[in-house]
CSV table of C-alpha atoms in Angstrom, one decimal:
chain,number,residue,atom,x,y,z
A,179,MET,CA,-0.1,1.3,7.8
A,180,ARG,CA,1.3,-0.7,10.5
A,181,PRO,CA,2.5,-4.5,9.1
A,182,VAL,CA,2.4,-7.5,12.1
A,183,SER,CA,5.0,-10.2,12.2
A,184,ASN,CA,4.6,-13.8,10.7
A,185,ASP,CA,8.2,-14.9,11.1
A,186,PRO,CA,8.4,-18.4,12.5
A,187,SER,CA,11.6,-18.3,13.7
A,188,ALA,CA,11.0,-17.1,17.8
A,189,SER,CA,15.1,-15.9,17.5
A,190,SER,CA,15.1,-13.7,14.9
A,191,PRO,CA,14.0,-10.0,15.4
A,192,PRO,CA,10.1,-9.2,14.8
A,193,ARG,CA,9.6,-7.1,11.5
A,194,THR,CA,6.5,-5.8,12.7
A,195,ASP,CA,3.9,-5.3,15.3
A,196,PRO,CA,0.9,-7.2,15.8
A,197,ALA,CA,-0.5,-5.1,17.7
A,198,GLU,CA,0.1,-2.0,15.7
A,199,VAL,CA,-1.8,-3.7,12.8
A,200,ALA,CA,-4.4,-4.7,15.0
A,201,HIS,CA,-4.9,-1.3,15.8
A,202,PHE,CA,-4.8,-0.1,12.0
A,203,ASP,CA,-6.9,-2.8,10.6
A,204,ALA,CA,-10.2,-1.5,13.5
A,205,LEU,CA,-10.0,1.4,11.4
A,206,ALA,CA,-9.8,-0.4,7.4
A,207,ARG,CA,-13.5,0.7,6.7
A,208,ARG,CA,-13.5,4.4,7.8
A,209,TRP,CA,-10.2,4.6,5.9
A,210,TRP,CA,-11.4,6.7,3.0
A,211,ASP,CA,-13.8,8.7,5.1
A,212,PRO,CA,-13.0,12.3,5.1
A,213,ASP,CA,-14.4,13.1,8.6
A,214,GLY,CA,-12.9,10.0,10.1
A,215,PRO,CA,-10.2,8.7,12.2
A,216,MET,CA,-7.9,9.0,9.2
A,217,LYS,CA,-9.4,12.9,8.7
A,218,PRO,CA,-5.8,13.9,9.4
A,219,LEU,CA,-4.4,12.2,6.9
A,220,HIS,CA,-6.5,13.1,4.4
A,221,ARG,CA,-6.0,17.2,5.2
A,222,LEU,CA,-2.2,15.8,4.6
A,223,ASN,CA,-2.0,13.8,1.6
A,224,PRO,CA,-1.7,16.3,-1.1
A,225,VAL,CA,1.4,17.9,0.8
A,226,ARG,CA,2.3,14.3,0.3
A,227,LEU,CA,1.3,13.5,-3.0
A,228,ALA,CA,2.6,16.8,-4.3
A,229,PHE,CA,6.2,15.9,-2.8
A,230,ILE,CA,6.2,12.4,-3.9
A,231,ARG,CA,5.8,14.2,-7.5
A,232,ASP,CA,7.9,16.8,-7.9
A,233,VAL,CA,11.0,14.7,-6.7
A,234,VAL,CA,9.7,11.8,-8.8
A,235,CYS,CA,9.3,14.2,-11.9
A,236,GLU,CA,12.5,15.8,-11.2
A,237,HIS,CA,14.5,12.7,-10.6
A,238,PHE,CA,13.3,11.0,-14.2
A,239,GLY,CA,13.0,14.3,-15.9
A,240,ARG,CA,8.7,14.6,-16.3
A,241,ASP,CA,6.9,17.0,-16.6
A,242,VAL,CA,4.9,18.2,-13.9
A,243,ARG,CA,2.0,19.5,-15.5
A,244,GLU,CA,1.7,16.5,-18.1
A,245,ALA,CA,-2.1,14.9,-16.6
A,246,ALA,CA,0.3,11.5,-16.1
A,247,PRO,CA,3.7,12.1,-15.3
A,248,LEU,CA,4.3,9.0,-13.8
A,249,SER,CA,3.4,6.8,-16.8
A,250,GLY,CA,5.1,3.7,-17.4
A,251,LEU,CA,7.0,4.2,-14.1
A,252,THR,CA,7.0,1.3,-11.3
A,253,ALA,CA,5.6,2.4,-8.0
A,254,LEU,CA,5.3,0.4,-4.1
A,255,ASP,CA,3.2,1.7,-1.5
A,256,VAL,CA,4.9,0.2,1.7
A,257,GLY,CA,2.0,0.2,4.7
A,258,CYS,CA,-1.0,0.9,2.0
A,259,GLY,CA,-3.2,1.1,4.5
A,260,ALA,CA,-6.4,1.7,2.5
A,261,GLY,CA,-5.1,3.2,-1.2
A,262,MET,CA,-5.2,7.1,0.6
A,263,LEU,CA,-1.6,6.7,-1.5
A,264,CYS,CA,-1.8,4.1,-4.2
A,265,GLU,CA,-5.1,5.6,-6.2
A,266,PRO,CA,-3.6,9.2,-6.6
A,267,MET,CA,-0.3,7.6,-8.3
A,268,THR,CA,-2.2,4.9,-10.4
A,269,ARG,CA,-4.3,8.3,-11.1
A,270,MET,CA,-0.5,9.9,-12.5
A,271,GLY,CA,0.6,6.9,-14.8
A,272,ALA,CA,2.1,5.1,-12.7
A,273,SER,CA,1.4,0.9,-12.5
A,274,VAL,CA,1.2,0.9,-8.4
A,275,THR,CA,1.3,-2.4,-5.7
A,276,GLY,CA,0.4,-1.3,-2.3
A,277,LEU,CA,1.6,-3.9,0.5
A,278,ASP,CA,0.1,-3.8,4.0
A,279,PRO,CA,-0.7,-7.8,6.1
A,280,ALA,CA,-3.5,-5.7,8.1
A,281,PRO,CA,-6.6,-8.1,6.0
A,282,GLU,CA,-9.1,-5.1,6.3
A,283,ASN,CA,-7.1,-2.5,4.8
A,284,ILE,CA,-6.3,-4.9,2.1
A,285,ALA,CA,-10.3,-5.8,1.6
A,286,VAL,CA,-10.7,-2.0,1.4
A,287,ALA,CA,-8.2,-1.6,-0.2
A,288,ARG,CA,-9.3,-3.8,-3.3
A,289,ALA,CA,-13.1,-2.1,-3.3
A,290,HIS,CA,-11.9,1.4,-3.1
A,291,ALA,CA,-10.2,1.0,-6.4
A,292,GLN,CA,-12.5,-1.4,-7.8
A,293,ALA,CA,-15.7,1.4,-7.6
A,294,GLY,CA,-13.3,3.7,-9.2
A,295,GLY,CA,-11.9,1.9,-11.8
A,296,LEU,CA,-8.6,1.5,-11.0
A,297,ASP,CA,-6.0,-1.9,-11.6
A,298,ILE,CA,-4.2,-1.8,-8.9
A,299,SER,CA,-2.2,-4.5,-7.2
A,300,TYR,CA,-3.0,-4.7,-3.6
A,301,ARG,CA,-1.0,-7.7,-1.3
A,302,GLY,CA,-0.9,-8.5,2.3
A,303,GLU,CA,2.5,-9.1,2.3
A,304,LEU,CA,5.7,-7.2,3.7
A,305,VAL,CA,8.6,-4.7,2.3
A,306,GLU,CA,11.1,-7.9,3.2
A,307,ASP,CA,9.2,-10.5,1.4
A,308,VAL,CA,8.7,-8.7,-1.5
A,309,ALA,CA,12.6,-7.6,-2.0
A,310,ALA,CA,14.1,-11.3,-1.1
A,311,ALA,CA,11.5,-12.5,-3.7
A,312,GLY,CA,13.2,-9.9,-6.2
A,313,GLU,CA,10.8,-7.7,-7.3
A,314,ARG,CA,12.3,-4.0,-7.7
A,315,PHE,CA,10.6,-1.0,-8.4
A,316,ASP,CA,11.4,2.5,-10.0
A,317,ILE,CA,9.6,4.3,-6.7
A,318,VAL,CA,9.3,3.6,-3.0
A,319,THR,CA,7.3,4.9,-0.5
A,320,ALA,CA,7.1,4.6,2.6
A,321,MET,CA,5.2,7.4,4.3
A,322,GLU,CA,4.3,7.4,8.1
A,323,VAL,CA,5.5,4.1,8.7
A,324,ILE,CA,8.7,3.2,9.9
A,325,GLU,CA,7.2,4.8,13.1
A,326,HIS,CA,5.4,1.7,13.6
A,327,VAL,CA,7.9,-1.3,13.5
A,328,PRO,CA,9.9,-2.5,15.6
A,329,ASP,CA,13.2,-3.0,13.6
A,330,PRO,CA,13.5,0.3,11.7
A,331,ALA,CA,16.7,-0.2,10.7
A,332,SER,CA,16.0,-4.1,8.8
A,333,PHE,CA,12.3,-2.2,7.7
A,334,VAL,CA,14.8,0.8,6.0
A,335,ALA,CA,17.3,-1.9,4.8
A,336,ALA,CA,13.9,-4.1,2.6
A,337,CYS,CA,12.6,-0.8,1.2
A,338,CYS,CA,15.8,-0.2,-0.4
A,339,ASP,CA,16.6,-3.2,-1.8
A,340,ALA,CA,13.2,-3.2,-3.0
A,341,VAL,CA,14.6,0.1,-5.9
A,342,LYS,CA,15.7,-0.6,-8.8
A,343,PRO,CA,18.9,1.1,-9.7
A,344,ASP,CA,18.8,5.3,-10.8
A,345,GLY,CA,15.1,4.7,-8.8
A,346,ILE,CA,14.2,5.9,-6.0
A,347,LEU,CA,12.6,6.3,-2.7
A,348,LEU,CA,10.3,8.5,-0.5
A,349,MET,CA,9.8,8.0,3.0
A,350,ALA,CA,7.8,10.5,6.0
A,351,THR,CA,7.6,10.0,9.3
A,352,LEU,CA,7.9,12.4,12.5
A,353,ASN,CA,10.9,13.1,14.3
A,354,ARG,CA,11.7,12.7,18.0
A,355,THR,CA,11.8,15.8,19.9
A,356,ARG,CA,9.8,18.1,22.4
A,357,LYS,CA,7.9,19.5,19.7
A,358,ALA,CA,7.5,16.4,18.6
A,359,TRP,CA,5.7,15.0,21.4
A,360,ALA,CA,4.5,18.2,22.7
A,361,LEU,CA,2.2,18.1,19.1
A,362,ALA,CA,1.9,15.0,17.7
A,363,ILE,CA,0.9,13.4,20.7
A,364,VAL,CA,-0.7,15.8,23.6
A,365,GLY,CA,-1.9,18.0,20.6
A,366,ALA,CA,-2.7,15.5,18.7
A,367,GLU,CA,-3.8,12.6,20.1
A,368,TYR,CA,-4.7,14.0,24.0
A,369,VAL,CA,-6.0,17.7,23.4
A,370,LEU,CA,-7.2,18.3,19.8
A,371,ARG,CA,-8.1,14.7,19.1
A,372,TRP,CA,-7.4,14.1,15.6
A,373,VAL,CA,-6.2,10.9,16.3
A,374,PRO,CA,-6.9,7.8,18.4
A,375,ARG,CA,-4.8,7.6,21.5
A,376,GLY,CA,-2.0,5.5,21.5
A,377,THR,CA,-1.9,5.9,17.1
A,378,HIS,CA,1.9,7.0,18.2
A,379,ASP,CA,4.6,5.6,20.8
A,380,TRP,CA,7.3,8.6,20.5
A,381,ASN,CA,9.9,6.4,21.3
A,382,ARG,CA,9.5,5.4,17.9
A,383,PHE,CA,10.1,8.4,16.1
A,384,VAL,CA,13.0,8.7,14.1
A,385,THR,CA,15.5,11.6,13.7
A,386,PRO,CA,16.2,12.7,9.7
A,387,GLU,CA,20.0,11.8,10.6
A,388,GLU,CA,19.0,8.1,11.8
A,389,LEU,CA,16.9,8.0,8.8
A,390,ALA,CA,19.3,9.1,6.8
A,391,ALA,CA,22.1,6.9,8.6
A,392,PHE,CA,19.5,3.5,8.0
A,393,ILE,CA,19.2,4.3,4.1
A,394,ALA,CA,22.8,4.7,3.9
A,395,GLY,CA,23.2,1.3,5.5
A,396,GLY,CA,20.6,-0.1,3.0
A,397,GLY,CA,23.6,1.4,-0.3
A,398,MET,CA,21.3,4.4,-0.5
A,399,GLY,CA,22.1,8.7,-0.7
A,400,VAL,CA,19.7,11.0,0.8
A,401,GLN,CA,18.7,13.9,-2.1
A,402,ARG,CA,16.1,15.9,-0.1
A,403,THR,CA,14.8,16.3,3.5
A,404,GLU,CA,11.5,18.9,3.5
A,405,GLY,CA,9.1,19.7,7.1
A,406,VAL,CA,6.0,19.3,7.1
A,407,VAL,CA,3.7,22.0,9.2
A,408,TYR,CA,0.0,22.8,10.5
A,409,GLU,CA,-0.9,26.5,10.2
A,410,PRO,CA,-3.7,26.3,12.2
A,411,TRP,CA,-4.4,29.5,11.9
A,412,ARG,CA,-5.8,28.5,8.5
A,413,ASP,CA,-6.4,24.5,9.1
A,414,VAL,CA,-3.7,23.4,6.0
A,415,TRP,CA,-0.6,21.7,5.8
A,416,ARG,CA,2.5,23.0,3.6
A,417,ARG,CA,5.6,21.7,2.9
A,418,SER,CA,8.5,23.6,5.3
A,419,PRO,CA,11.8,23.9,5.9
A,420,ASP,CA,11.3,23.1,9.4
A,421,THR,CA,11.4,19.3,10.5
A,422,ASP,CA,11.1,19.3,13.8
A,423,VAL,CA,8.0,17.1,13.9
A,424,ASN,CA,6.8,16.0,10.9
A,425,TYR,CA,9.8,15.2,7.4
A,426,MET,CA,9.4,14.0,4.4
A,427,LEU,CA,12.4,12.6,2.0
A,428,SER,CA,13.9,10.9,-1.2
A,429,ALA,CA,16.5,8.8,-1.7
A,430,ARG,CA,18.3,8.0,-4.8
A,431,ARG,CA,19.7,4.1,-5.8
A,432,PRO,CA,23.3,4.7,-7.9
A,433,ARG,CA,22.9,3.3,-11.1
A,434,GLY,CA,25.1,0.5,-10.4
């Protein structure tokens, strides 16, 4: 889920963090293990998918009850990891491309998709290069990625550039609040040990206001923002108005 820098120009700011890529590359082989190091992501994934489905269907006038409500739409998942979003979006009918510069992630993603009979284009590339090449998609997703890149404004601008006119961008991340530090770092990494220590850096968390400003700089406007909360007494994640820790948003590119 985390990109790595391959910019040959020393004068340019790094687009990705090699330590971040190595961290997730090392976890790649256990990405699909529901009881492995990605267990929290497995538990969170249905909430993310429901948000994506609902927003996309509302935006493009689709029926969420259809078997393949994303049929005919192109989707780009930035920081795809081993394909945890790409596969269900494909099953919902979208033509999906997944980007991740971590080689092990791409290898595991391709193998898992092939085993499931799914046609997904996985590429070890950065969204900046894809956007610069002029590729555009109806849907661009970047879920739990921005908090791992060194230049979030440039990253978001590239994600926005990859969206077609009247297309949508969907993002999810962690808010930079004391509550997020207590729950997402102290609680999840040190107390409950849901994720490996060092997975997150609180200083890289992004507030909804900051993310909205980055998106506006990319020529798009935020349409919806929702929080995601964990209920320990039920051991479930759910969508919520509370954006203090985790949140998701959608943004639309004007028709032109």
